[in-house]
Amino acid sequence: MEFDYDLFVIGGGSGGVRAARVAASETGAKVALAEESRMGGTCVIRGCVPKKLMVFASTYPGRVAEARDYGWNATLEGAFDWPKFRTALEAELDRLEGVYNRLLDGAGVTTYAQRAKIADPHTVELADGSRYTAKHILVATGGWPATPDIENADLAITSNEVFHLETLPQKMLIVGGGYIACEFAGIMNGLGVEVTQFYRGAQILRGFDEEARGHIADHMIRDGIRLHTGTNILRMQKAEGGGIEVVSTTGQTDIFDQVMFATGRAPNTKGIGLEEAGVALNRRGAIVVDGYSQTDVPSIYAIGDVTDRVQLTPVAIREAMAFVDTVFRGTPTAVDHKLIPSAVFTQPEFGTVGLTEEEARAQEEIEVYCTAFKPMQQSFVGREDRVLMKLIVSKATRVVLGCHIVAEGAGEMIQMAGIAIKMGATKEDFDRTVAVHPTVSEELVTMRVPTRTA
Ligand code: NDP
């Protein structure tokens, strides 16, 4: 059977763009891609990239204060110029979107700036009614912020809107205890916003190493974030004099200029013809795929957040590359989801790879090597900030099962440590690596005595 395209990709985020570009430019496939919003998807347009730029912006007051303590005659005058930053941010996102569009054009991918849905296992229908057939369809539609089902929830914003605010709020409530909530609590606090954070559980960053979670939470509180654990929104409504009145589950009432829900993200699977075509979805509405990202319908594949495996950009990109290898290069390649290093850009930053102490202990006997100390740069000026470095080691095999770092630059450090750990490095491999001195990360190779064994 003749098809219009070898591959039709739905969704122009990190995963979709990578698959389309590589399939077209490196395997000669005839490829089309449809994106209804802006090319680049969540990561580039409303996620990782603008978030990281906001993290940078938010750290300057702390740096200037530190510079003063080091002897500089430094001051920050006035409040943060949000409109100026936002204008520069929008220009940068336009630039990046242009780069993505040019990459696709250069690779020979035909792009459609429209919503697309699956009409049948080999046909995609665009919003204007046009239809195209494809030998393979790749769904890479990502996810979307999920908000709690409470009255007036639409008064709140999500991470989609936070980059476009007209003005920065003076007083903000952030709901959630995951990546986005904790990152934005730090960002907004650094930008001079009075931040309150509600988290329904006992400690933020559920699923991560407990000691690291506590360490980060203590810092956030010391930095001025009003963190309320065991707390959720009970009711919210417009306040009479302006703002949003919030009643918490602990019985407190307060008024905020802005409320932001960072309460998880749901896969974008509604209204795109998946179920009608026979594609199975799981209980969370994510597309069910096998190790090769293939759905129940052999011609339809899915990658990235829409499959709800690991919601991280580099993972979607890996899945895209494995998809191209499998389908267009004849090399079936399963994605390896084990030992993925990642960073949470909280303040302080958190880098992590492998098992938490709790997970490792449930699996086998372990040794824990852990140190918390004041880094040289901050201790010099009498600051209380401490970093945390932690290695989890298998007693039986000596393999390093996990590494958790809370420190400035932890994201950079964990990328490097992640290579060794992915290679199966043992504690003794770490020990025989000479330290780089004086650095924070040298502690990773100088912790000689286990802090505890279990
Ligand atoms: P997360 O799943 O990380 O966190 C969601 C948070 O919202 C949890 O604390 C959860 O609580 C809470 N929550 C869920 N439902 C409700 C509710 N109804 N009421 C109150 N609280 C609720 O999601 P995020 O939105 O923070 O981020 C989505 C994903 O995006 C992340 O999982 C991550 O994979 C990715 N991401 C990665 C980043 C990075 O790499 N640095 C940065 C940002 C996002 P509970 O713990 O009790 O379930």
Short mmCIF file of C-alpha atoms and ligand atoms in Angstrom, two decimals:
data_model
loop_
_atom_site.label_atom_id
_atom_site.label_comp_id
_atom_site.label_asym_id
_atom_site.label_seq_id
_atom_site.Cartn_x
_atom_site.Cartn_y
_atom_site.Cartn_z
CA MET A 1 0.00 0.00 0.00
CA GLU A 2 1.21 3.51 -0.85
CA PHE A 3 1.24 6.06 1.97
CA ASP A 4 1.57 9.84 1.89
CA TYR A 5 4.28 9.61 4.53
CA ASP A 6 6.49 6.97 6.10
CA LEU A 7 5.99 8.67 9.45
CA PHE A 8 3.45 11.15 10.80
CA VAL A 9 4.39 12.60 14.18
CA ILE A 10 1.70 14.22 16.32
CA GLY A 11 3.28 16.71 18.71
CA GLY A 12 6.27 19.01 18.27
CA GLY A 13 7.91 18.73 21.69
CA SER A 14 11.37 17.42 22.46
CA GLY A 15 10.48 13.80 21.68
CA GLY A 16 8.39 14.38 18.56
CA VAL A 17 10.80 16.83 16.97
CA ARG A 18 13.78 14.55 17.60
CA ALA A 19 12.06 11.51 16.09
CA ALA A 20 10.84 13.43 13.04
CA ARG A 21 14.18 15.13 12.41
CA VAL A 22 16.35 12.03 12.78
CA ALA A 23 14.01 9.75 10.83
CA ALA A 24 13.95 12.25 7.95
CA SER A 25 17.58 13.37 7.88
CA GLU A 26 19.36 10.16 8.83
CA THR A 27 17.18 7.43 7.35
CA GLY A 28 15.65 9.22 4.38
CA ALA A 29 12.08 8.64 5.59
CA LYS A 30 9.31 10.91 4.32
CA VAL A 31 8.09 12.58 7.50
CA ALA A 32 5.34 15.00 8.55
CA LEU A 33 4.76 16.56 11.95
CA ALA A 34 1.70 18.37 13.29
CA GLU A 35 1.84 20.76 16.26
CA GLU A 36 -1.17 22.80 17.32
CA SER A 37 0.71 25.16 19.63
CA ARG A 38 4.33 26.33 19.52
CA MET A 39 7.14 24.15 18.24
CA GLY A 40 9.36 23.00 21.09
CA GLY A 41 6.64 21.76 23.42
CA THR A 42 6.59 21.86 27.19
CA CYS A 43 10.34 21.78 27.79
CA VAL A 44 11.23 24.66 25.52
CA ILE A 45 8.13 26.83 25.64
CA ARG A 46 6.58 26.35 29.07
CA GLY A 47 8.89 24.19 31.13
CA CYS A 48 12.56 23.41 31.62
CA VAL A 49 14.05 26.25 29.57
CA PRO A 50 12.06 29.27 30.83
CA LYS A 51 12.08 27.75 34.33
CA LYS A 52 15.88 27.49 34.39
CA LEU A 53 16.20 31.09 33.21
CA MET A 54 13.90 32.12 36.06
CA VAL A 55 16.06 30.12 38.47
CA PHE A 56 19.09 32.11 37.29
CA ALA A 57 17.20 35.39 37.71
CA SER A 58 16.10 34.47 41.21
CA THR A 59 19.57 33.75 42.57
CA TYR A 60 21.04 37.23 42.05
CA PRO A 61 19.84 38.84 45.32
CA GLY A 62 21.59 36.05 47.26
CA ARG A 63 24.72 36.41 45.16
CA VAL A 64 24.85 40.16 45.63
CA ALA A 65 24.45 39.75 49.40
CA GLU A 66 27.31 37.24 49.33
CA ALA A 67 29.41 39.58 47.18
CA ARG A 68 28.99 42.26 49.84
CA ASP A 69 30.25 39.88 52.49
CA TYR A 70 33.25 39.13 50.31
CA GLY A 71 34.16 42.81 50.22
CA TRP A 72 32.36 44.11 47.16
CA ASN A 73 30.47 47.34 47.47
CA ALA A 74 27.46 45.73 45.82
CA THR A 75 23.79 46.58 46.06
CA LEU A 76 20.66 45.60 44.15
CA GLU A 77 18.50 48.63 43.59
CA GLY A 78 14.73 48.38 43.52
CA ALA A 79 12.51 45.41 42.90
CA PHE A 80 12.98 42.82 40.17
CA ASP A 81 12.00 44.25 36.77
CA TRP A 82 9.66 41.45 35.77
CA PRO A 83 8.40 43.04 32.51
CA LYS A 84 11.99 43.48 31.34
CA PHE A 85 12.86 39.88 32.16
CA ARG A 86 9.64 38.55 30.62
CA THR A 87 10.25 40.45 27.38
CA ALA A 88 13.76 38.99 27.15
CA LEU A 89 12.40 35.55 28.00
CA GLU A 90 9.76 35.75 25.28
CA ALA A 91 12.40 36.79 22.74
CA GLU A 92 14.57 33.84 23.76
CA LEU A 93 11.66 31.41 23.41
CA ASP A 94 10.86 32.86 19.98
CA ARG A 95 14.49 32.29 19.02
CA LEU A 96 14.44 28.69 20.22
CA GLU A 97 11.14 28.00 18.47
CA GLY A 98 12.74 29.35 15.29
CA VAL A 99 15.68 26.99 15.77
CA TYR A 100 13.32 24.02 16.09
CA ASN A 101 11.39 25.05 12.98
CA ARG A 102 14.59 25.47 11.00
CA LEU A 103 15.91 22.10 12.14
CA LEU A 104 12.74 20.42 10.91
CA ASP A 105 12.77 22.33 7.62
CA GLY A 106 16.44 21.51 7.12
CA ALA A 107 15.75 17.84 7.70
CA GLY A 108 12.98 17.90 5.07
CA VAL A 109 10.11 17.34 7.52
CA THR A 110 6.75 18.74 6.40
CA THR A 111 5.16 20.60 9.32
CA TYR A 112 1.49 21.40 9.89
CA ALA A 113 0.65 24.07 12.46
CA GLN A 114 -2.63 22.41 13.35
CA ARG A 115 -4.19 20.00 15.78
CA ALA A 116 -4.11 16.44 14.46
CA LYS A 117 -6.01 13.34 15.39
CA ILE A 118 -5.84 9.72 14.43
CA ALA A 119 -8.62 8.78 11.99
CA ASP A 120 -7.54 5.15 11.64
CA PRO A 121 -4.31 3.20 12.27
CA HIS A 122 -2.74 4.65 9.13
CA THR A 123 -4.53 7.98 8.74
CA VAL A 124 -4.13 11.35 10.46
CA GLU A 125 -6.79 14.04 10.16
CA LEU A 126 -5.89 17.68 10.66
CA ALA A 127 -8.14 20.39 12.12
CA ASP A 128 -8.83 21.78 8.62
CA GLY A 129 -10.25 18.40 7.59
CA SER A 130 -7.34 17.33 5.41
CA ARG A 131 -6.23 13.71 5.78
CA TYR A 132 -2.86 12.06 5.29
CA THR A 133 -1.92 8.43 5.34
CA ALA A 134 1.25 7.20 7.02
CA LYS A 135 2.94 3.84 7.39
CA HIS A 136 3.70 4.73 11.02
CA ILE A 137 2.13 7.24 13.37
CA LEU A 138 4.06 8.49 16.39
CA VAL A 139 2.09 10.12 19.19
CA ALA A 140 4.23 12.55 21.18
CA THR A 141 1.58 14.87 22.58
CA GLY A 142 3.11 15.25 26.04
CA GLY A 143 1.20 16.20 29.15
CA TRP A 144 -0.79 19.04 30.62
CA PRO A 145 -1.06 20.43 34.16
CA ALA A 146 -3.67 18.59 36.23
CA THR A 147 -5.56 20.72 38.74
CA PRO A 148 -7.61 19.63 41.75
CA ASP A 149 -11.32 19.23 41.25
CA ILE A 150 -12.44 22.04 43.57
CA GLU A 151 -14.79 24.96 43.11
CA ASN A 152 -13.14 28.09 41.65
CA ALA A 153 -10.00 26.15 40.72
CA ASP A 154 -9.89 28.32 37.59
CA LEU A 155 -8.89 31.31 39.74
CA ALA A 156 -5.49 29.69 40.04
CA ILE A 157 -2.71 29.52 37.49
CA THR A 158 -0.47 26.59 36.58
CA SER A 159 3.08 26.39 35.26
CA ASN A 160 1.62 27.10 31.80
CA GLU A 161 0.65 30.62 32.81
CA VAL A 162 3.37 31.52 35.28
CA PHE A 163 5.78 32.69 32.59
CA HIS A 164 3.24 35.13 31.15
CA LEU A 165 2.06 36.98 34.28
CA GLU A 166 1.40 40.69 33.73
CA THR A 167 2.91 41.50 37.09
CA LEU A 168 4.68 39.49 39.73
CA PRO A 169 2.43 38.85 42.73
CA GLN A 170 3.46 40.22 46.09
CA LYS A 171 2.01 37.24 47.88
CA MET A 172 1.64 33.83 46.28
CA LEU A 173 0.40 30.41 47.28
CA ILE A 174 1.89 27.38 45.55
CA VAL A 175 0.06 24.08 45.97
CA GLY A 176 1.97 20.80 45.62
CA GLY A 177 5.17 19.25 46.84
CA GLY A 178 6.70 17.89 43.64
CA TYR A 179 9.30 19.17 41.20
CA ILE A 180 7.34 22.16 39.89
CA ALA A 181 5.96 23.36 43.23
CA CYS A 182 9.34 23.23 44.97
CA GLU A 183 11.22 24.78 42.08
CA PHE A 184 8.78 27.69 41.78
CA ALA A 185 8.67 28.23 45.53
CA GLY A 186 12.42 28.90 45.33
CA ILE A 187 12.18 30.99 42.17
CA MET A 188 9.40 33.25 43.41
CA ASN A 189 11.00 33.60 46.83
CA GLY A 190 14.26 34.65 45.19
CA LEU A 191 12.43 37.19 43.03
CA GLY A 192 11.04 38.85 46.13
CA VAL A 193 7.57 37.32 46.25
CA GLU A 194 6.20 36.27 49.66
CA VAL A 195 5.70 32.54 49.08
CA THR A 196 3.47 30.13 50.94
CA GLN A 197 3.53 26.47 49.88
CA PHE A 198 0.89 23.90 50.80
CA TYR A 199 1.78 20.24 50.53
CA ARG A 200 -0.76 17.61 51.50
CA GLY A 201 1.82 15.01 52.65
CA ALA A 202 4.27 14.97 55.53
CA GLN A 203 7.35 15.95 53.53
CA ILE A 204 7.91 17.53 50.10
CA LEU A 205 9.44 15.68 47.13
CA ARG A 206 7.80 12.33 47.76
CA GLY A 207 9.68 9.44 46.20
CA PHE A 208 13.14 10.99 46.64
CA ASP A 209 15.69 10.12 49.32
CA GLU A 210 14.21 11.06 52.70
CA GLU A 211 17.31 12.66 54.11
CA ALA A 212 17.67 14.82 51.01
CA ARG A 213 14.01 15.82 51.21
CA GLY A 214 14.42 16.98 54.79
CA HIS A 215 17.62 18.83 53.98
CA ILE A 216 15.97 20.73 51.09
CA ALA A 217 12.83 21.53 53.09
CA ASP A 218 14.90 22.93 55.98
CA HIS A 219 16.78 25.19 53.58
CA MET A 220 13.63 26.38 51.87
CA ILE A 221 12.08 27.29 55.20
CA ARG A 222 15.27 29.06 56.31
CA ASP A 223 15.24 31.01 53.04
CA GLY A 224 11.80 32.36 53.95
CA ILE A 225 9.34 30.04 52.20
CA ARG A 226 6.29 29.47 54.39
CA LEU A 227 6.07 25.73 53.87
CA HIS A 228 2.96 24.10 55.31
CA THR A 229 3.05 20.32 55.12
CA GLY A 230 -0.03 18.23 55.87
CA THR A 231 -2.02 21.09 54.34
CA ASN A 232 -4.18 21.47 51.26
CA ILE A 233 -6.69 23.96 49.88
CA LEU A 234 -10.17 23.38 51.20
CA ARG A 235 -11.92 26.31 49.51
CA MET A 236 -10.98 29.27 47.37
CA GLN A 237 -12.90 32.27 46.09
CA LYS A 238 -12.37 35.81 44.87
CA ALA A 239 -11.66 38.09 47.82
CA GLU A 240 -13.77 41.23 48.11
CA GLY A 241 -10.90 43.69 48.06
CA GLY A 242 -9.04 41.78 45.32
CA GLY A 243 -6.91 38.66 45.37
CA ILE A 244 -7.94 35.11 46.14
CA GLU A 245 -9.19 34.04 49.54
CA VAL A 246 -8.03 30.58 50.48
CA VAL A 247 -9.23 28.42 53.34
CA SER A 248 -6.82 25.61 54.15
CA THR A 249 -7.62 22.13 55.43
CA THR A 250 -5.98 23.19 58.69
CA GLY A 251 -8.61 25.89 59.12
CA GLN A 252 -6.58 28.98 58.24
CA THR A 253 -7.83 31.72 55.92
CA ASP A 254 -5.51 33.94 53.93
CA ILE A 255 -5.60 36.14 50.84
CA PHE A 256 -3.09 35.75 48.03
CA ASP A 257 -2.53 37.76 44.84
CA GLN A 258 -1.90 34.55 42.97
CA VAL A 259 -2.44 30.85 43.57
CA MET A 260 -0.53 28.31 41.50
CA PHE A 261 -1.39 24.63 41.26
CA ALA A 262 1.63 22.40 40.70
CA THR A 263 -0.30 19.25 41.35
CA GLY A 264 1.03 16.92 38.68
CA ARG A 265 0.64 16.56 34.95
CA ALA A 266 -1.79 14.38 33.01
CA PRO A 267 -1.02 12.76 29.63
CA ASN A 268 -2.51 14.55 26.61
CA THR A 269 -4.59 11.72 25.22
CA LYS A 270 -8.08 13.19 25.02
CA GLY A 271 -9.79 13.88 21.71
CA ILE A 272 -7.06 12.60 19.43
CA GLY A 273 -8.76 9.41 18.29
CA LEU A 274 -6.60 7.01 20.26
CA GLU A 275 -9.26 4.81 21.80
CA GLU A 276 -11.32 4.80 18.61
CA ALA A 277 -8.26 3.48 16.77
CA GLY A 278 -7.86 0.72 19.36
CA VAL A 279 -4.92 2.19 21.32
CA ALA A 280 -5.04 1.11 24.97
CA LEU A 281 -4.77 3.73 27.72
CA ASN A 282 -3.95 3.01 31.36
CA ARG A 283 -5.87 4.18 34.44
CA ARG A 284 -4.12 7.55 34.37
CA GLY A 285 -5.07 8.01 30.71
CA ALA A 286 -1.51 7.38 29.46
CA ILE A 287 -0.82 5.40 26.30
CA VAL A 288 0.25 1.84 27.05
CA VAL A 289 3.38 0.89 25.11
CA ASP A 290 5.85 -1.97 25.11
CA GLY A 291 9.61 -1.62 25.60
CA TYR A 292 9.91 -0.41 21.99
CA SER A 293 7.27 2.33 22.46
CA GLN A 294 4.79 0.39 20.30
CA THR A 295 1.10 0.51 21.22
CA ASP A 296 -1.46 -2.28 20.84
CA VAL A 297 -1.96 -1.04 17.29
CA PRO A 298 1.21 -2.08 15.42
CA SER A 299 1.42 1.05 13.22
CA ILE A 300 1.04 3.44 16.17
CA TYR A 301 3.91 4.26 18.54
CA ALA A 302 4.08 6.72 21.44
CA ILE A 303 6.94 8.39 23.29
CA GLY A 304 7.48 10.96 26.04
CA ASP A 305 5.14 12.22 28.74
CA VAL A 306 2.05 10.92 26.95
CA THR A 307 3.21 7.42 27.94
CA ASP A 308 3.81 8.48 31.57
CA ARG A 309 6.94 6.37 31.96
CA VAL A 310 9.47 8.92 33.19
CA GLN A 311 8.37 12.53 32.64
CA LEU A 312 11.73 13.99 31.68
CA THR A 313 12.84 15.62 28.41
CA PRO A 314 16.05 13.61 27.96
CA VAL A 315 14.04 10.42 28.43
CA ALA A 316 11.59 11.45 25.69
CA ILE A 317 14.59 12.14 23.44
CA ARG A 318 16.04 8.71 24.22
CA GLU A 319 12.69 7.13 23.44
CA ALA A 320 12.61 9.05 20.14
CA MET A 321 16.06 7.79 19.14
CA ALA A 322 15.19 4.21 20.10
CA PHE A 323 11.97 4.48 18.07
CA VAL A 324 13.92 5.58 14.98
CA ASP A 325 16.45 2.77 15.45
CA THR A 326 13.66 0.23 15.86
CA VAL A 327 11.36 1.31 13.05
CA PHE A 328 13.59 3.00 10.49
CA ARG A 329 16.99 1.40 10.98
CA GLY A 330 15.84 -2.16 11.55
CA THR A 331 17.62 -2.34 14.92
CA PRO A 332 15.02 -3.09 17.60
CA THR A 333 16.12 -0.92 20.53
CA ALA A 334 14.38 -0.93 23.88
CA VAL A 335 14.75 2.18 25.99
CA ASP A 336 16.76 1.71 29.15
CA HIS A 337 14.88 3.46 31.94
CA LYS A 338 17.25 2.37 34.70
CA LEU A 339 19.61 4.71 36.60
CA ILE A 340 18.40 7.97 35.07
CA PRO A 341 20.20 10.91 36.66
CA SER A 342 18.02 13.96 37.23
CA ALA A 343 18.04 17.31 38.96
CA VAL A 344 15.39 19.25 40.78
CA PHE A 345 16.18 22.95 40.52
CA THR A 346 15.17 23.76 44.03
CA GLN A 347 17.25 26.19 46.03
CA PRO A 348 19.40 24.42 47.10
CA GLU A 349 19.64 22.30 43.97
CA PHE A 350 19.18 18.54 44.14
CA GLY A 351 20.89 15.96 41.93
CA THR A 352 19.98 12.33 42.20
CA VAL A 353 20.56 8.98 40.53
CA GLY A 354 19.66 5.44 41.48
CA LEU A 355 18.03 4.07 44.58
CA THR A 356 17.09 6.09 47.63
CA GLU A 357 18.35 4.83 50.97
CA GLU A 358 14.85 3.57 51.73
CA GLU A 359 14.48 1.69 48.42
CA ALA A 360 17.95 0.17 48.69
CA ARG A 361 17.41 -0.96 52.27
CA ALA A 362 14.19 -2.72 51.28
CA GLN A 363 16.13 -4.55 48.57
CA GLU A 364 19.34 -5.66 50.30
CA GLU A 365 21.92 -4.93 52.98
CA ILE A 366 23.59 -1.59 52.38
CA GLU A 367 26.19 0.84 53.61
CA VAL A 368 25.32 4.52 53.63
CA TYR A 369 28.06 7.11 53.25
CA CYS A 370 26.78 10.56 54.02
CA THR A 371 28.16 13.94 54.87
CA ALA A 372 26.61 17.36 55.43
CA PHE A 373 28.89 20.34 55.72
CA LYS A 374 29.19 24.06 55.15
CA PRO A 375 30.88 24.62 51.78
CA MET A 376 33.93 26.85 51.77
CA GLN A 377 32.38 29.65 49.72
CA GLN A 378 29.49 30.17 52.13
CA SER A 379 31.20 29.25 55.37
CA PHE A 380 33.77 32.01 54.69
CA VAL A 381 31.02 34.60 55.08
CA GLY A 382 29.36 32.88 58.02
CA ARG A 383 26.36 31.45 56.22
CA GLU A 384 24.61 28.42 57.62
CA ASP A 385 23.99 26.71 54.23
CA ARG A 386 25.08 23.09 54.24
CA VAL A 387 25.48 20.70 51.37
CA LEU A 388 24.53 17.03 51.52
CA MET A 389 26.45 14.28 49.73
CA LYS A 390 25.29 10.72 49.99
CA LEU A 391 26.27 7.37 48.49
CA ILE A 392 24.26 4.18 48.92
CA VAL A 393 26.43 1.08 48.52
CA SER A 394 25.51 -2.60 48.23
CA LYS A 395 27.20 -4.56 51.01
CA ALA A 396 27.33 -7.70 48.92
CA THR A 397 28.58 -6.37 45.57
CA ARG A 398 30.07 -3.00 46.68
CA VAL A 399 28.23 -1.42 43.72
CA VAL A 400 27.09 2.17 44.28
CA LEU A 401 23.32 1.87 44.07
CA GLY A 402 22.44 5.53 44.51
CA CYS A 403 23.91 9.00 44.81
CA HIS A 404 22.10 12.05 46.18
CA ILE A 405 23.56 15.53 46.26
CA VAL A 406 22.01 18.71 47.63
CA ALA A 407 24.31 21.58 46.75
CA GLU A 408 24.81 24.44 44.36
CA GLY A 409 25.63 22.81 41.03
CA ALA A 410 24.22 19.44 42.10
CA GLY A 411 22.67 18.99 38.65
CA GLU A 412 26.09 19.33 37.05
CA MET A 413 27.69 16.97 39.57
CA ILE A 414 25.10 14.24 39.25
CA GLN A 415 25.52 14.14 35.47
CA MET A 416 29.16 13.13 36.02
CA ALA A 417 28.51 10.78 38.94
CA GLY A 418 25.72 9.27 36.83
CA ILE A 419 28.23 8.02 34.26
CA ALA A 420 30.21 6.08 36.86
CA ILE A 421 27.09 4.70 38.48
CA LYS A 422 25.58 3.71 35.15
CA MET A 423 28.84 1.85 34.41
CA GLY A 424 28.38 -0.11 37.64
CA ALA A 425 31.12 1.59 39.67
CA THR A 426 31.82 0.17 43.12
CA LYS A 427 32.57 2.16 46.24
CA GLU A 428 36.21 1.15 45.80
CA ASP A 429 36.19 2.67 42.29
CA PHE A 430 35.05 5.93 43.84
CA ASP A 431 37.71 5.59 46.58
CA ARG A 432 40.61 5.13 44.19
CA THR A 433 39.63 8.21 42.20
CA VAL A 434 41.82 11.11 43.28
CA ALA A 435 39.93 14.08 44.70
CA VAL A 436 39.79 17.43 42.93
CA HIS A 437 40.66 19.93 45.61
CA PRO A 438 39.22 22.19 46.87
CA THR A 439 35.76 21.36 45.55
CA VAL A 440 32.46 20.32 47.05
CA SER A 441 32.22 17.16 44.98
CA GLU A 442 35.56 15.79 46.23
CA GLU A 443 33.56 14.49 49.20
CA LEU A 444 32.15 11.85 46.84
CA VAL A 445 35.56 10.17 46.71
CA THR A 446 36.75 10.85 50.25
CA MET A 447 34.01 9.38 52.44
CA ARG A 448 35.89 6.44 54.01
CA VAL A 449 33.71 5.24 56.85
CA PRO A 450 30.07 4.28 56.48
CA THR A 451 27.72 6.61 58.34
CA ARG A 452 25.43 3.67 58.95
CA THR A 453 24.86 0.12 57.75
CA ALA A 454 21.54 -1.60 57.45
P1 NDP B 1 4.81 15.85 40.60
O1 NDP B 1 4.14 14.58 40.31
O2 NDP B 1 6.28 15.90 40.76
O3 NDP B 1 4.19 16.49 41.90
C1 NDP B 1 2.82 16.70 42.03
C2 NDP B 1 2.55 17.18 43.43
O4 NDP B 1 1.20 17.59 43.55
C3 NDP B 1 2.79 16.12 44.48
O5 NDP B 1 3.39 16.73 45.58
C4 NDP B 1 1.38 15.64 44.78
O6 NDP B 1 1.23 15.15 46.09
C5 NDP B 1 0.60 16.92 44.64
N1 NDP B 1 -0.80 16.71 44.31
C6 NDP B 1 -1.32 15.91 43.36
N2 NDP B 1 -2.68 16.02 43.34
C7 NDP B 1 -3.00 16.91 44.32
C8 NDP B 1 -4.22 17.42 44.79
N3 NDP B 1 -5.38 17.07 44.26
N4 NDP B 1 -4.18 18.31 45.82
C9 NDP B 1 -2.99 18.69 46.35
N5 NDP B 1 -1.81 18.23 45.95
C10 NDP B 1 -1.80 17.35 44.92
O7 NDP B 1 4.31 16.83 39.46
P2 NDP B 1 4.78 18.25 38.98
O8 NDP B 1 3.55 18.90 38.47
O9 NDP B 1 5.58 18.96 40.01
O10 NDP B 1 5.75 17.90 37.77
C11 NDP B 1 5.34 16.98 36.76
C12 NDP B 1 6.51 16.21 36.24
O11 NDP B 1 7.30 17.02 35.41
C13 NDP B 1 7.46 15.71 37.32
O12 NDP B 1 7.05 14.52 37.87
C14 NDP B 1 8.76 15.60 36.59
O13 NDP B 1 8.88 14.31 36.05
C15 NDP B 1 8.64 16.65 35.50
N6 NDP B 1 9.46 17.81 35.85
C16 NDP B 1 10.81 17.68 35.89
C17 NDP B 1 11.62 18.73 36.25
C18 NDP B 1 13.10 18.54 36.33
O14 NDP B 1 13.62 17.59 35.75
N7 NDP B 1 13.82 19.40 37.04
C19 NDP B 1 11.06 20.05 36.56
C20 NDP B 1 9.63 20.08 36.50
C21 NDP B 1 8.88 19.00 36.15
P3 NDP B 1 1.62 13.65 46.50
O15 NDP B 1 3.11 13.63 46.62
O16 NDP B 1 0.94 13.48 47.81
O17 NDP B 1 1.08 12.77 45.43
#
